[in-house]
Amino acid sequence: MTILVTGGAGFIGSNFVLSWLTETSEPLINLDKLTYAGNLDNLATVSKNPDYIFVRGDIGDASLVPELLAKHKPRAIVNFAAESHVDRSIKNPSDFVLTNVVGTFNLLEATKAYWTNLPISEKEAFRFLHISTDEVYGSLTAEAPAFAETNRYEPNSPYSASKAASDHFARAYFHTYGLPVITTNCSNNYGPFQFPEKLIPLCVHRALSNEPLPIYGDGKQIRDWLHVADHCSAIRAVLTGGAAGATYNIGGNEEKTNLQVVGEVCKILDDLRPRTDGHSYERQIEFVADRPGHDRRYAINAHKIEQELGWTPTETFASGLRSTIRWYLDNQTWIINVTTGNYQNWMRSHYGVE
Ligand code: NAD
Ligand code: DAU
């Protein structure tokens, strides 16, 4: 028994790989292209684990992926590999189409060819778990009910459009070919190893570097936040008990405005690492131009996964954010290593020269 994980050197993928190797005794192969977001430092503690194999490569590689499947014969694939940052998708959508749409399509094709020739019992047990996002459902008004699995897809950014397209291909491979695909749509994750282009680690890093904390527009956009460890436990629950062809929404039931999130980050830092001048980090908050097409509100109705699979999150946003900020404070070398070179180019092009 073994599983193939794609994108396992990124934020959620590396948290998943680490927790998998701690919580189970099943070998895991990690296929990752190592884009700017992939970082083998995240996986240093398991690099010599005999149950762990890393392969550098692209999910869209039509010769490598079939070779890996034939060699390792996984009983499941968990597809995390993607371009994941909305702002980058607005500046340069083509990479999002290439990996999220064409890459996922090629991965589905290779998986179908492999799965078709499995013995019947292995065919039935096989799972292709496609990791997607709540952003495919579009934007909610303040009073609208949270996203359910039955909501219409209304993606608004090139990122969410590319994820929606990949979800549709995943769905079609179940309906047309019977490939046992499951799709999960999760809300905003936070936790260790998140690349500091995303709101929470960006603000921690910039607060400590005495740089402005950029709030897009009025800062009243709402996101639902889930600790990455809870997302990983949900994925394990879906792999174990999820029905082929099903979709599951995953969320933390923690809706916050961006201003609340950044305010909380500042308060925790004021407590754990106060500014030397005695002022709050909140004085570094700066309102900047809004993200084009910025979705106003996301919220997740996670009743289905709670009721069918018995999954619930264990962290609250308050406890999870505090431990996450402690992690970033204790792992400054990790931050320094990922914020050189290309990172600085992105910061300059997106936020301007400081
Ligand atoms: P990330 O950007 O941190 O990591 C993506 C990983 O995929 C990197 O290791 C990168 O090297 C790898 N990758 C990119 N293109 C590849 C390719 N063509 N072939 C192989 N590997 C490739 O992303 P993340 O935040 O960890 O998100 C992981 C998945 O979860 C994505 O599919 C994303 O859409 C989804 N998701 C993310 C969140 C979130 O809040 N971060 C929430 C819901 C869903
Ligand atoms: O909802 C799930 C999605 O969450 C995932 O599918 C994406 O991969 C992940 O990146 C995340 O998308 P968001 O766009 O919500 O995350 P981000 O951290 O980029 O932004 C969170 C909110 O904060 C969003 O409303 C934009 C705002 N923001 C972000 C940045 C980077 C700011 O106000 N200022 C900033 O500098």
XYZ file of C-alpha atoms and ligand atoms in Angstrom:
434
model
C 0.000 0.000 0.000
C 1.321 3.417 -0.883
C -0.067 6.815 -1.846
C 1.127 9.422 -4.346
C 0.928 13.046 -3.251
C 1.484 15.874 -5.726
C 2.622 19.347 -4.628
C 3.822 17.910 -1.318
C 6.598 20.491 -0.966
C 4.156 23.416 -0.770
C 2.337 24.759 2.267
C -0.593 22.349 2.691
C 1.139 19.474 0.910
C 4.167 19.505 3.228
C 1.944 19.679 6.309
C 0.024 16.712 4.873
C 3.185 14.691 4.148
C 4.575 15.310 7.652
C 1.306 14.385 9.357
C 0.803 11.320 7.126
C 4.221 9.913 8.015
C 3.530 10.538 11.715
C -0.043 9.255 11.808
C 0.179 6.246 9.467
C 2.728 3.606 8.539
C 1.915 3.776 4.822
C 4.658 4.847 2.379
C 4.181 8.063 0.422
C 5.667 9.367 -2.827
C 5.806 13.122 -3.230
C 5.840 14.459 -6.818
C 6.587 18.174 -6.853
C 7.942 20.499 -9.535
C 9.539 22.772 -6.906
C 8.234 26.086 -8.203
C 8.930 29.193 -6.099
C 6.273 27.838 -3.666
C 7.824 24.389 -3.249
C 10.432 24.069 -0.516
C 12.235 20.897 0.501
C 13.287 22.560 3.793
C 9.682 21.934 4.904
C 10.356 18.208 4.617
C 13.894 18.050 6.016
C 12.751 16.005 9.029
C 11.438 13.169 6.826
C 13.985 13.268 3.994
C 15.669 10.066 5.279
C 12.462 8.300 6.293
C 12.394 4.950 4.379
C 8.616 5.383 3.865
C 9.129 8.673 2.016
C 10.243 9.163 -1.601
C 10.618 12.566 -3.262
C 10.489 12.945 -7.040
C 11.000 16.307 -8.698
C 8.652 16.626 -11.654
C 5.554 18.094 -13.231
C 2.049 16.628 -12.817
C 1.609 17.372 -16.528
C 4.593 15.240 -17.585
C 2.984 12.526 -19.704
C 5.987 10.190 -19.512
C 7.122 10.669 -15.894
C 3.691 10.264 -14.249
C 2.810 6.929 -15.948
C 6.299 5.656 -15.047
C 5.787 6.576 -11.389
C 2.357 4.965 -11.297
C 3.647 1.733 -12.878
C 6.619 1.596 -10.538
C 4.971 2.430 -7.191
C 1.392 1.228 -7.794
C -0.306 3.721 -5.456
C -3.757 2.920 -4.053
C -4.582 6.648 -4.011
C -3.446 10.012 -5.383
C -3.855 13.273 -3.478
C -3.498 16.193 -5.882
C -2.316 19.345 -4.105
C -0.098 20.584 -6.974
C -1.264 23.977 -8.201
C -0.447 27.603 -8.667
C -2.261 28.969 -5.616
C -1.840 32.746 -5.229
C -4.752 34.884 -6.474
C -2.660 38.056 -6.969
C -0.135 36.183 -9.118
C -3.032 34.786 -11.188
C -4.165 38.353 -11.882
C -0.670 39.398 -13.030
C 0.166 36.201 -14.948
C -2.719 33.783 -15.488
C -0.961 31.505 -17.991
C 0.927 29.423 -15.389
C -2.426 28.816 -13.678
C -3.931 27.413 -16.855
C -0.849 25.279 -17.511
C -0.649 23.628 -14.088
C -4.145 23.832 -12.654
C -6.053 22.993 -15.826
C -3.730 21.232 -18.291
C -1.561 19.676 -15.556
C -4.586 18.252 -13.726
C -6.034 17.006 -17.020
C -2.767 15.181 -17.841
C -2.657 13.728 -14.326
C -6.245 12.475 -14.710
C -5.388 10.932 -18.080
C -2.353 9.093 -16.691
C -4.361 7.981 -13.658
C -7.212 6.684 -15.813
C -4.797 4.590 -17.920
C -3.208 3.143 -14.757
C -6.509 2.590 -12.922
C -8.183 0.889 -15.907
C -5.711 -1.991 -15.713
C -5.923 -2.564 -11.961
C -7.536 -5.767 -10.654
C -11.215 -5.205 -9.846
C -10.857 -5.038 -6.042
C -8.021 -2.477 -6.309
C -10.019 -0.521 -8.875
C -12.913 -0.146 -6.467
C -10.722 0.856 -3.538
C -8.667 3.353 -5.578
C -9.175 7.097 -4.922
C -8.116 10.230 -6.808
C -8.505 13.015 -4.259
C -8.527 16.427 -5.900
C -7.803 19.284 -3.479
C -9.777 22.373 -4.419
C -10.937 25.624 -2.930
C -14.064 27.450 -1.750
C -13.183 30.237 -4.222
C -14.818 28.274 -7.059
C -18.238 29.256 -5.620
C -17.605 32.979 -6.101
C -18.522 35.694 -3.630
C -21.289 35.841 -0.972
C -23.278 38.830 0.214
C -23.219 39.547 3.954
C -26.503 37.729 4.660
C -26.213 34.829 2.197
C -25.979 31.282 3.592
C -22.544 29.657 3.562
C -21.376 27.699 0.495
C -22.851 24.182 0.316
C -21.611 21.473 -2.045
C -24.660 22.156 -4.216
C -23.822 25.841 -4.802
C -23.330 26.920 -8.386
C -19.726 27.464 -9.520
C -19.103 31.196 -10.100
C -15.318 31.655 -10.119
C -14.209 35.292 -10.311
C -10.403 35.290 -10.545
C -8.114 33.547 -13.028
C -6.985 31.386 -10.068
C -10.489 30.288 -9.105
C -11.465 29.848 -12.767
C -8.500 27.519 -13.255
C -9.408 25.550 -10.105
C -13.044 25.379 -11.217
C -11.948 24.030 -14.617
C -9.853 21.345 -12.918
C -12.782 20.431 -10.638
C -14.979 20.011 -13.720
C -12.430 17.697 -15.352
C -12.177 15.678 -12.123
C -15.981 15.410 -12.009
C -16.159 14.403 -15.676
C -13.606 11.601 -15.186
C -15.884 10.080 -12.538
C -19.073 10.461 -14.540
C -17.664 9.399 -17.902
C -15.029 6.819 -17.027
C -15.948 5.819 -13.466
C -12.549 6.950 -12.127
C -13.130 7.132 -8.323
C -12.526 10.853 -7.938
C -13.374 12.854 -4.806
C -13.063 16.656 -4.688
C -12.679 18.731 -1.523
C -13.331 22.491 -1.428
C -11.649 24.111 1.538
C -11.515 27.639 2.940
C -8.416 29.726 3.772
C -5.704 27.737 5.510
C -3.057 29.104 7.864
C -0.256 27.463 9.833
C 3.446 26.577 9.610
C 5.300 26.634 6.258
C 2.885 29.013 4.494
C 4.717 31.081 1.911
C 4.828 34.724 3.079
C 2.981 36.077 0.042
C -0.306 35.026 1.754
C -1.976 37.411 4.196
C -1.039 35.992 7.617
C 2.650 35.099 7.110
C 3.058 38.231 4.951
C 1.879 40.406 7.842
C 3.986 38.587 10.447
C 7.086 38.942 8.292
C 6.466 42.579 7.403
C 5.516 43.528 10.958
C 8.845 42.192 12.228
C 10.705 43.918 9.366
C 9.053 47.233 10.282
C 7.298 47.443 6.899
C 3.707 48.510 6.151
C 0.971 45.867 6.519
C -0.993 46.232 3.251
C -4.786 45.992 3.544
C -6.546 45.841 0.181
C -9.515 48.212 -0.227
C -11.532 48.734 2.965
C -10.323 45.501 4.613
C -13.893 44.354 5.263
C -13.699 41.344 2.953
C -14.494 38.142 4.846
C -12.714 34.811 4.710
C -13.267 31.599 6.697
C -10.047 30.376 8.337
C -8.977 26.790 9.051
C -5.728 25.597 10.620
C -3.786 23.508 8.102
C -3.557 20.553 10.530
C -7.360 20.397 10.540
C -7.426 20.500 6.742
C -4.977 17.563 6.711
C -7.129 15.547 9.130
C -10.166 16.245 6.929
C -8.287 14.963 3.868
C -7.328 11.768 5.719
C -10.977 11.304 6.724
C -12.100 11.746 3.113
C -9.464 9.286 1.864
C -10.669 6.711 4.373
C -14.427 7.151 4.193
C -15.311 9.475 1.310
C -17.645 8.199 -1.396
C -16.315 7.984 -4.965
C -17.716 10.843 -7.043
C -18.576 12.933 -3.973
C -17.495 16.474 -3.110
C -16.906 17.714 0.440
C -16.692 21.277 1.683
C -14.169 21.829 4.484
C -14.073 24.899 6.725
C -13.308 26.221 10.189
C -16.534 28.104 10.919
C -14.321 31.117 11.639
C -15.426 34.008 9.435
C -13.242 37.109 9.917
C -12.730 40.365 8.060
C -9.185 40.940 6.845
C -8.949 43.868 9.266
C -9.857 41.546 12.155
C -7.243 39.015 11.031
C -4.462 41.590 10.728
C -5.569 43.222 14.003
C -5.293 39.820 15.757
C -1.849 39.216 14.240
C -0.732 42.619 15.586
C -2.116 41.946 19.085
C -0.399 38.556 19.332
C 2.886 40.049 18.135
C 2.482 42.939 20.620
C 2.324 40.278 23.302
C 4.986 37.835 22.072
C 7.510 40.224 20.438
C 6.625 43.848 21.342
C 7.979 46.690 19.201
C 10.929 48.364 20.876
C 9.178 51.787 20.814
C 6.211 50.480 22.855
C 3.653 51.133 20.074
C 1.350 48.437 18.715
C 2.158 46.835 15.359
C -1.266 48.144 14.331
C 0.389 51.461 13.531
C 2.044 49.700 10.550
C -1.362 48.950 8.939
C -1.725 50.757 5.607
C -4.735 50.735 3.251
C -3.666 50.112 -0.359
C -5.435 49.722 -3.716
C -7.956 46.891 -3.781
C -7.340 43.556 -5.526
C -9.118 43.680 -8.932
C -12.330 41.618 -8.792
C -11.817 41.053 -5.045
C -14.385 38.562 -3.677
C -16.254 40.091 -0.736
C -17.095 37.084 1.403
C -16.480 33.341 1.593
C -18.131 31.062 4.149
C -18.276 27.274 4.304
C -21.109 24.975 5.280
C -19.191 21.852 6.368
C -22.215 19.832 7.565
C -21.710 17.096 4.985
C -18.178 16.104 6.039
C -19.122 16.507 9.709
C -22.192 14.300 9.424
C -20.954 11.684 6.939
C -17.364 11.325 8.091
C -17.446 12.629 11.662
C -14.779 15.262 10.972
C -14.626 18.507 12.945
C -11.806 21.027 13.345
C -9.832 20.906 16.588
C -8.282 24.414 16.522
C -10.123 27.679 17.016
C -8.810 30.654 15.064
C -7.586 32.231 18.324
C -5.575 29.191 19.456
C -4.366 28.288 15.960
C -3.237 31.813 15.106
C -1.241 32.136 18.312
C 0.603 28.850 17.802
C 1.191 29.748 14.138
C 2.745 33.093 15.039
C 4.919 31.382 17.637
C 6.057 28.993 14.884
C 7.070 31.897 12.612
C 8.910 33.575 15.505
C 10.746 30.322 16.276
C 11.580 29.643 12.631
C 13.098 32.885 11.411
C 15.747 31.002 9.408
C 12.971 29.367 7.374
C 11.516 32.817 6.670
C 14.880 34.286 5.734
C 15.555 31.392 3.346
C 12.254 31.802 1.503
C 12.268 35.593 1.341
C 15.335 36.053 -0.813
C 15.697 36.273 -4.613
C 12.412 35.717 -6.429
C 10.383 36.670 -3.368
C 11.861 40.160 -3.415
C 11.111 40.514 -7.120
C 7.449 39.662 -6.459
C 7.243 42.095 -3.516
C 8.727 44.886 -5.642
C 6.439 44.243 -8.607
C 3.272 43.855 -6.484
C 3.660 46.313 -3.612
C 6.182 48.730 -5.171
C 9.655 49.700 -3.998
C 9.981 50.727 -0.360
P 1.408 26.226 -2.518
O 1.477 27.246 -3.593
O 1.999 26.515 -1.190
O 2.093 24.869 -3.020
C 1.884 24.344 -4.311
C 2.894 23.220 -4.518
O 2.646 22.649 -5.822
C 4.347 23.685 -4.524
O 5.150 22.790 -3.785
C 4.736 23.668 -6.004
O 6.119 23.443 -6.211
C 3.888 22.519 -6.498
N 3.600 22.600 -7.947
C 3.181 23.692 -8.649
N 3.029 23.385 -9.946
C 3.331 22.056 -10.070
C 3.335 21.143 -11.154
N 3.012 21.534 -12.404
N 3.698 19.845 -10.927
C 4.049 19.449 -9.673
N 4.083 20.277 -8.600
C 3.714 21.568 -8.804
O -0.119 25.839 -2.397
P -0.977 25.479 -1.090
O -1.445 26.727 -0.449
O -0.252 24.466 -0.317
O -2.255 24.823 -1.793
C -2.239 23.431 -2.127
C -3.542 23.088 -2.824
O -4.648 23.388 -1.959
C -3.813 23.896 -4.096
O -4.413 23.038 -5.031
C -4.777 24.978 -3.671
O -5.608 25.366 -4.731
C -5.565 24.267 -2.591
N -6.120 25.120 -1.517
C -5.336 26.003 -0.850
C -5.866 26.733 0.209
C -5.027 27.721 0.999
O -5.571 28.451 1.819
N -3.727 27.764 0.819
C -7.202 26.575 0.557
C -7.995 25.672 -0.171
C -7.436 24.932 -1.200
O -10.239 30.480 0.119
C -9.222 29.563 -0.177
C -8.087 30.279 -0.866
O -7.427 31.047 0.147
C -7.099 29.343 -1.551
O -7.768 28.664 -2.587
C -5.912 30.128 -2.122
O -4.962 29.239 -2.660
C -5.273 30.901 -0.976
O -4.219 31.691 -1.472
C -6.316 31.795 -0.288
O -6.756 32.844 -1.187
P -6.981 34.344 -0.668
O -6.913 35.256 -1.819
O -8.182 34.413 0.200
O -5.677 34.480 0.289
P -4.655 35.691 0.507
O -3.823 35.327 1.702
O -3.954 36.081 -0.731
O -5.634 36.883 0.925
C -6.514 36.766 2.029
C -7.347 38.040 2.070
O -6.472 39.130 2.435
C -7.952 38.418 0.730
O -9.226 39.010 0.937
C -6.992 39.471 0.167
C -6.454 40.139 1.424
N -5.058 40.644 1.314
C -4.100 39.796 0.866
C -2.797 40.220 0.734
C -1.735 39.298 0.212
C -4.773 41.943 1.698
O -5.664 42.706 2.140
N -3.469 42.364 1.583
C -2.476 41.580 1.096
O -1.309 42.048 0.970
